[in-house]
Short mmCIF file of C-alpha atoms in Angstrom, two decimals:
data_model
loop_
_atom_site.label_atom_id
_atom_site.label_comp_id
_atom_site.label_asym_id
_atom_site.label_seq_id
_atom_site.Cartn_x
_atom_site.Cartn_y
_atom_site.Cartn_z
CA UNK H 1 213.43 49.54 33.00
CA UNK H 2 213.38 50.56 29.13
CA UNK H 3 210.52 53.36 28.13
CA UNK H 4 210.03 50.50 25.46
CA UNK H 5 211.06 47.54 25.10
CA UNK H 6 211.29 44.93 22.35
CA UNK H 7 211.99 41.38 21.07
CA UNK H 8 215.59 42.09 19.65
CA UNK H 9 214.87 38.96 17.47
CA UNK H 10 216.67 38.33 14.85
CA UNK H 11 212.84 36.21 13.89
CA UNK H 12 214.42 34.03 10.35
CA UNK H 13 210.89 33.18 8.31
CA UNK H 14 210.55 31.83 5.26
CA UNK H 15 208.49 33.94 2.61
CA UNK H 16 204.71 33.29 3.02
CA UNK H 17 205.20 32.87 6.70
CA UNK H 18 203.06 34.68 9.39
CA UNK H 19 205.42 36.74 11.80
CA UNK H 20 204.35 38.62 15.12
CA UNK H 21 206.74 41.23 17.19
CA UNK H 22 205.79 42.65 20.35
CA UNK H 23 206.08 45.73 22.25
CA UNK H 24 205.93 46.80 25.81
CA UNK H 25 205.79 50.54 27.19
CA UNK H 26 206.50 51.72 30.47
CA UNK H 27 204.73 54.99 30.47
CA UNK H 28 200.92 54.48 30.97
CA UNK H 29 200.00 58.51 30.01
CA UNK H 30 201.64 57.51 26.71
CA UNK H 31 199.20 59.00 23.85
CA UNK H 32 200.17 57.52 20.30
CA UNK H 33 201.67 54.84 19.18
CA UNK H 34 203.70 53.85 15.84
CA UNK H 35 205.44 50.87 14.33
CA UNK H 36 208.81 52.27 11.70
CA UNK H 37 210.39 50.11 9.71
CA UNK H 38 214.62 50.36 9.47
CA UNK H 39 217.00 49.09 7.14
CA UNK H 40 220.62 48.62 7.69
CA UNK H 41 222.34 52.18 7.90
CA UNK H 42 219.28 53.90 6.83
CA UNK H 43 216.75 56.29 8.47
CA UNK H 44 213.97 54.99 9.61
CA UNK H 45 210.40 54.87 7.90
CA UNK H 46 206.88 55.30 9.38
CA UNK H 47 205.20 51.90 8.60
CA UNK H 48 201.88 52.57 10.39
CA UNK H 49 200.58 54.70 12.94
CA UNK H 50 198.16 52.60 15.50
CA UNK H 51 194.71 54.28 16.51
CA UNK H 52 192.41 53.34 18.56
CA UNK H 53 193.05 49.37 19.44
CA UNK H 54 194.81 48.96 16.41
CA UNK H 55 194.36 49.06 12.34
CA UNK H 56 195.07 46.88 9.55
CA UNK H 57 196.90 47.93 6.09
CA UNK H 58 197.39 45.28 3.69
CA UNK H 59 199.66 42.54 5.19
CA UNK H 60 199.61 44.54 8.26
CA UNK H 61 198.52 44.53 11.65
CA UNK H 62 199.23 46.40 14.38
CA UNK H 63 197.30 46.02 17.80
CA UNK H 64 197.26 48.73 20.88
CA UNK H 65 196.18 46.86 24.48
CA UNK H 66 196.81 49.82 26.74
CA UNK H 67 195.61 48.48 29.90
CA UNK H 68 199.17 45.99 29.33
CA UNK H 69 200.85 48.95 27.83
CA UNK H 70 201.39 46.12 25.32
CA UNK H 71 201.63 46.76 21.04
CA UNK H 72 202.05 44.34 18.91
CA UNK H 73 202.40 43.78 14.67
CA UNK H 74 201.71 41.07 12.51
CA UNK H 75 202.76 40.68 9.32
CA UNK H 76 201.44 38.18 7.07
CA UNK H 77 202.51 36.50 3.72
CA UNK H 78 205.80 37.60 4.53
CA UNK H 79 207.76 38.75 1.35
CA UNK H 80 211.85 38.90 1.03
CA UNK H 81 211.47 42.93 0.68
CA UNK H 82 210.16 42.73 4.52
CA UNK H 83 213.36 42.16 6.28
CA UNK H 84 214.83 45.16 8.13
CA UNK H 85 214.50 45.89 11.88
CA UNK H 86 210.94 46.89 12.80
CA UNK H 87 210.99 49.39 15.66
CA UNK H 88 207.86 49.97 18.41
CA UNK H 89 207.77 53.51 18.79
CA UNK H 90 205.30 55.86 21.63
CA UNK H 91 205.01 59.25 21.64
CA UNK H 92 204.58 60.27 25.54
CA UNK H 93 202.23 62.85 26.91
CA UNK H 94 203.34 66.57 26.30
CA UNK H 95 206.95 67.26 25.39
CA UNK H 96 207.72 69.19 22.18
CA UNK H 97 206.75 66.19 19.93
CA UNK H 98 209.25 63.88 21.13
CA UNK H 99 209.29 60.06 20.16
CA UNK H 100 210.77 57.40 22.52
CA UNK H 101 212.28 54.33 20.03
CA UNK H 102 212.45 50.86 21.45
CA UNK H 103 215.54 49.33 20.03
CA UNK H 104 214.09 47.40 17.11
CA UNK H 105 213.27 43.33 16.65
CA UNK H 106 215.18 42.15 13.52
CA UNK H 107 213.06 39.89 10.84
CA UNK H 108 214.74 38.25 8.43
CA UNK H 109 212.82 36.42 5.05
CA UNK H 110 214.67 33.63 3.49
CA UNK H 111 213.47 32.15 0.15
CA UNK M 1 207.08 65.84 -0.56
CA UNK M 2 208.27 65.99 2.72
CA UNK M 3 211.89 65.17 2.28
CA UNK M 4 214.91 65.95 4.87
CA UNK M 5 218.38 66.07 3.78
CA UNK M 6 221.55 65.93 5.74
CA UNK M 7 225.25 66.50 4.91
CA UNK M 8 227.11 65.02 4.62
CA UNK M 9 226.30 61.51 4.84
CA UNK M 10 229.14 60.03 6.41
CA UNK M 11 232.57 61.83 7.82
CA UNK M 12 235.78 60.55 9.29
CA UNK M 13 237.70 63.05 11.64
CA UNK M 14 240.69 62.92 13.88
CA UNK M 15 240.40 62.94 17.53
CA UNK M 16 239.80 66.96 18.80
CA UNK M 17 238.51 68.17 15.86
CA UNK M 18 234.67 69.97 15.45
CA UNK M 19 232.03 67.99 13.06
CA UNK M 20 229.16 69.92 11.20
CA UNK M 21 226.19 68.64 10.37
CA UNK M 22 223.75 70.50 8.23
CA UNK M 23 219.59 69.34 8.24
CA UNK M 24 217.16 70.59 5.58
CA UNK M 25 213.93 70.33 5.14
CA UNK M 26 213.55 70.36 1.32
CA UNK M 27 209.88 70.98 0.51
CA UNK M 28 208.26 71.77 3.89
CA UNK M 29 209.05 74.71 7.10
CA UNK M 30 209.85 73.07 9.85
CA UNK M 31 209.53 75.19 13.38
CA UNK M 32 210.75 71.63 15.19
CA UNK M 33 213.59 69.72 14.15
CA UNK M 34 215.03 66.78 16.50
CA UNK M 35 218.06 65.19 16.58
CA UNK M 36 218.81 61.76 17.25
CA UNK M 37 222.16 59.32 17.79
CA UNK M 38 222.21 55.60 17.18
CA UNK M 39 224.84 52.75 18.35
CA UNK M 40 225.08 49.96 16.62
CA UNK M 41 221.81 47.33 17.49
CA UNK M 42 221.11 50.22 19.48
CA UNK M 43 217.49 52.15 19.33
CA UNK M 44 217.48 55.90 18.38
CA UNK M 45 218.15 57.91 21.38
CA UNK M 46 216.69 61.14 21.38
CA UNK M 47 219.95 64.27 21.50
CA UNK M 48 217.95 67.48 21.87
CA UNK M 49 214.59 69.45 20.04
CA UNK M 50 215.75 72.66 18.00
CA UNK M 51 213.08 75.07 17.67
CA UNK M 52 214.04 78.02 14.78
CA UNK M 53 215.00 80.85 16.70
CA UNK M 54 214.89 79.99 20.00
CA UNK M 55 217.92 77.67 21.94
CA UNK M 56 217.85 73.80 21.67
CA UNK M 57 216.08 71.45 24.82
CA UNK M 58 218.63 68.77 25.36
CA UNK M 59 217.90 65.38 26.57
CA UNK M 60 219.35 64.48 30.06
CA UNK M 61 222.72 63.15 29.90
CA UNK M 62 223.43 65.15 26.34
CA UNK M 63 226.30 67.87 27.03
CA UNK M 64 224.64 70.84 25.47
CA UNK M 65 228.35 72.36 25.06
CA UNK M 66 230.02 69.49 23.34
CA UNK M 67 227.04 69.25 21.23
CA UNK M 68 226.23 72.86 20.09
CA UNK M 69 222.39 73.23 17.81
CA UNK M 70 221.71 76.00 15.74
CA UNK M 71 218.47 76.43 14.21
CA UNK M 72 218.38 79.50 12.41
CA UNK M 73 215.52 79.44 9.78
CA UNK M 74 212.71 77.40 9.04
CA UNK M 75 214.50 75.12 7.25
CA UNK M 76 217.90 74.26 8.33
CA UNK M 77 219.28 73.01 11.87
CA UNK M 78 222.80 72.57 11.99
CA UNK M 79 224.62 70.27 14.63
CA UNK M 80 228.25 70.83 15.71
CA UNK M 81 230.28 67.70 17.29
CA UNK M 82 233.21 69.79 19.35
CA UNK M 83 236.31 68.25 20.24
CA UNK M 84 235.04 64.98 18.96
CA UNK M 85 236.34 61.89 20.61
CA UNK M 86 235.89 58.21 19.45
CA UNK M 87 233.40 57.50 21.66
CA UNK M 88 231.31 60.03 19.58
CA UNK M 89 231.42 57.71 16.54
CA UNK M 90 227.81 57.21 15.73
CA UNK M 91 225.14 57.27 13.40
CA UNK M 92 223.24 61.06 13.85
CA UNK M 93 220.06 61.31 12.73
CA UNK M 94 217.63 64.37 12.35
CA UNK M 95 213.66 64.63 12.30
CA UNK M 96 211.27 67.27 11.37
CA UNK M 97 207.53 68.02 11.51
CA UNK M 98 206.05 70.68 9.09
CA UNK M 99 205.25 73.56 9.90
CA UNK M 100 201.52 73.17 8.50
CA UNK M 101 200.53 70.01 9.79
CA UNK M 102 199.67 71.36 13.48
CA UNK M 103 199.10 68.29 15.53
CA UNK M 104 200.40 65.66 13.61
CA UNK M 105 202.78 63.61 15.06
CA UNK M 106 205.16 62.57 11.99
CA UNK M 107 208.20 63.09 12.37
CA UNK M 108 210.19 62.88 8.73
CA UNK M 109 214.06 61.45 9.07
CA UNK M 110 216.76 62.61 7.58
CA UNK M 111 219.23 59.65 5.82
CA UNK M 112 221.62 60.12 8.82
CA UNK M 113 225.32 60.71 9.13
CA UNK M 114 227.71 58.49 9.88
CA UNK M 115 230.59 59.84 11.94
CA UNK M 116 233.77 58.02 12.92
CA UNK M 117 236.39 59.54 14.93
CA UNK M 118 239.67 58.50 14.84
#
């Protein structure tokens, strides 16, 4: 089984639509949580960091469930400037730092 | 701030031939650097940490002699792809953290290098 493990998508929305990707994580000592945003060929981006049972910024939402080991995002009012691959990521217990990437749900906006 | 360059950004090589990649940190130390590969719809998998001045932790499954880390000052890590194969052809990443932000867990990418072996 995956550390993390994701939707590969691709989700197609229209712009304004509501869009939700989800996240599972294998490691229940897991200690922090993130959501990066990549476009094709390019490094990834830290999009939000979750705390607690999750945060909101602007059009975004991320939750944290950790009894399911479950994350999810929600994006809202979906614009075309959101489409890229949106990757779950967890940061384990101990270990120099180290992230552990699930392999990314696609979203694509279409006008 | 916080910025991470790599070079170059994309190189072709023939089969048996060594690859250098060079990672900076432009405006920040960096005692931790990581590097990453990615396949195509493929997720980041994590190479190896490279700590300045000490020798790299690999990954299981990452040949630490085929992939050779140098991280000599605070702001540059260097990987070397030796005797490169086609199989290598990838999309390498690197990561730092600064220096000064102690616990924090960001991790700032590089733009990546392409490789492709021929």
């Amino acid at each position: 089984r995956k550390e993390v493990e994701q939707d590969p998508g691709p989700f197609n929305v229209p712009e304004g639509a509501t869009v939700a990707f989800n996240c599972t994580y294998s490691n229940s000592a897991s200690q922090s949580f993130f959501w990066y945003r990549q476009d094709c060929r390019k490094e990834p981006k830290l999009l939000m960091s979750i705390y607690s049972s999750g945060n909101e910024d602007g059009r975004f939402t991320a939750q944290l469930n950790r009894a399911s080991q479950y994350i999810s995002l929600l994006i809202r009012d979906s614009k075309l400037s959101d489409s890229a691959t949106y990757l779950c990521v967890v940061k384990p217990q101990g270990g120099y730092n180290k992230l552990i990437f699930g392999a990314g749900t696609r979203l694509a906006v279409h006008p | 701030g916080a910025v991470v360059s790599q070079h170059p950004s994309r190189v072709i090589c023939k089969s048996g031939t060594s690859v250098k990649i060079e990672c900076r940190s432009l405006d920040f130390q960096a005692t931790t650097m990581f590097w990453y590969r990615q396949f195509p719809k493929q997720s980041l998998m994590l190479m190896a940490t490279s700590n300045e001045g000490s020798k790299a932790t690999y990954e299981q499954g990452v040949e630490k002699d085929k992939f050779l880390i140098n991280h000599a000052s605070l702001t540059l890590s260097t990987l070397t792809v030796t005797s490169a194969h086609p199989e290598d052809s990838s999309f390498y990443i690197c990561s730092a953290r600064d220096l000064l932000e102690g616990d924090s867990y960001e991790q700032y990418f590089g733009p990546g290098t392409r490789l492709t072996v021929t």
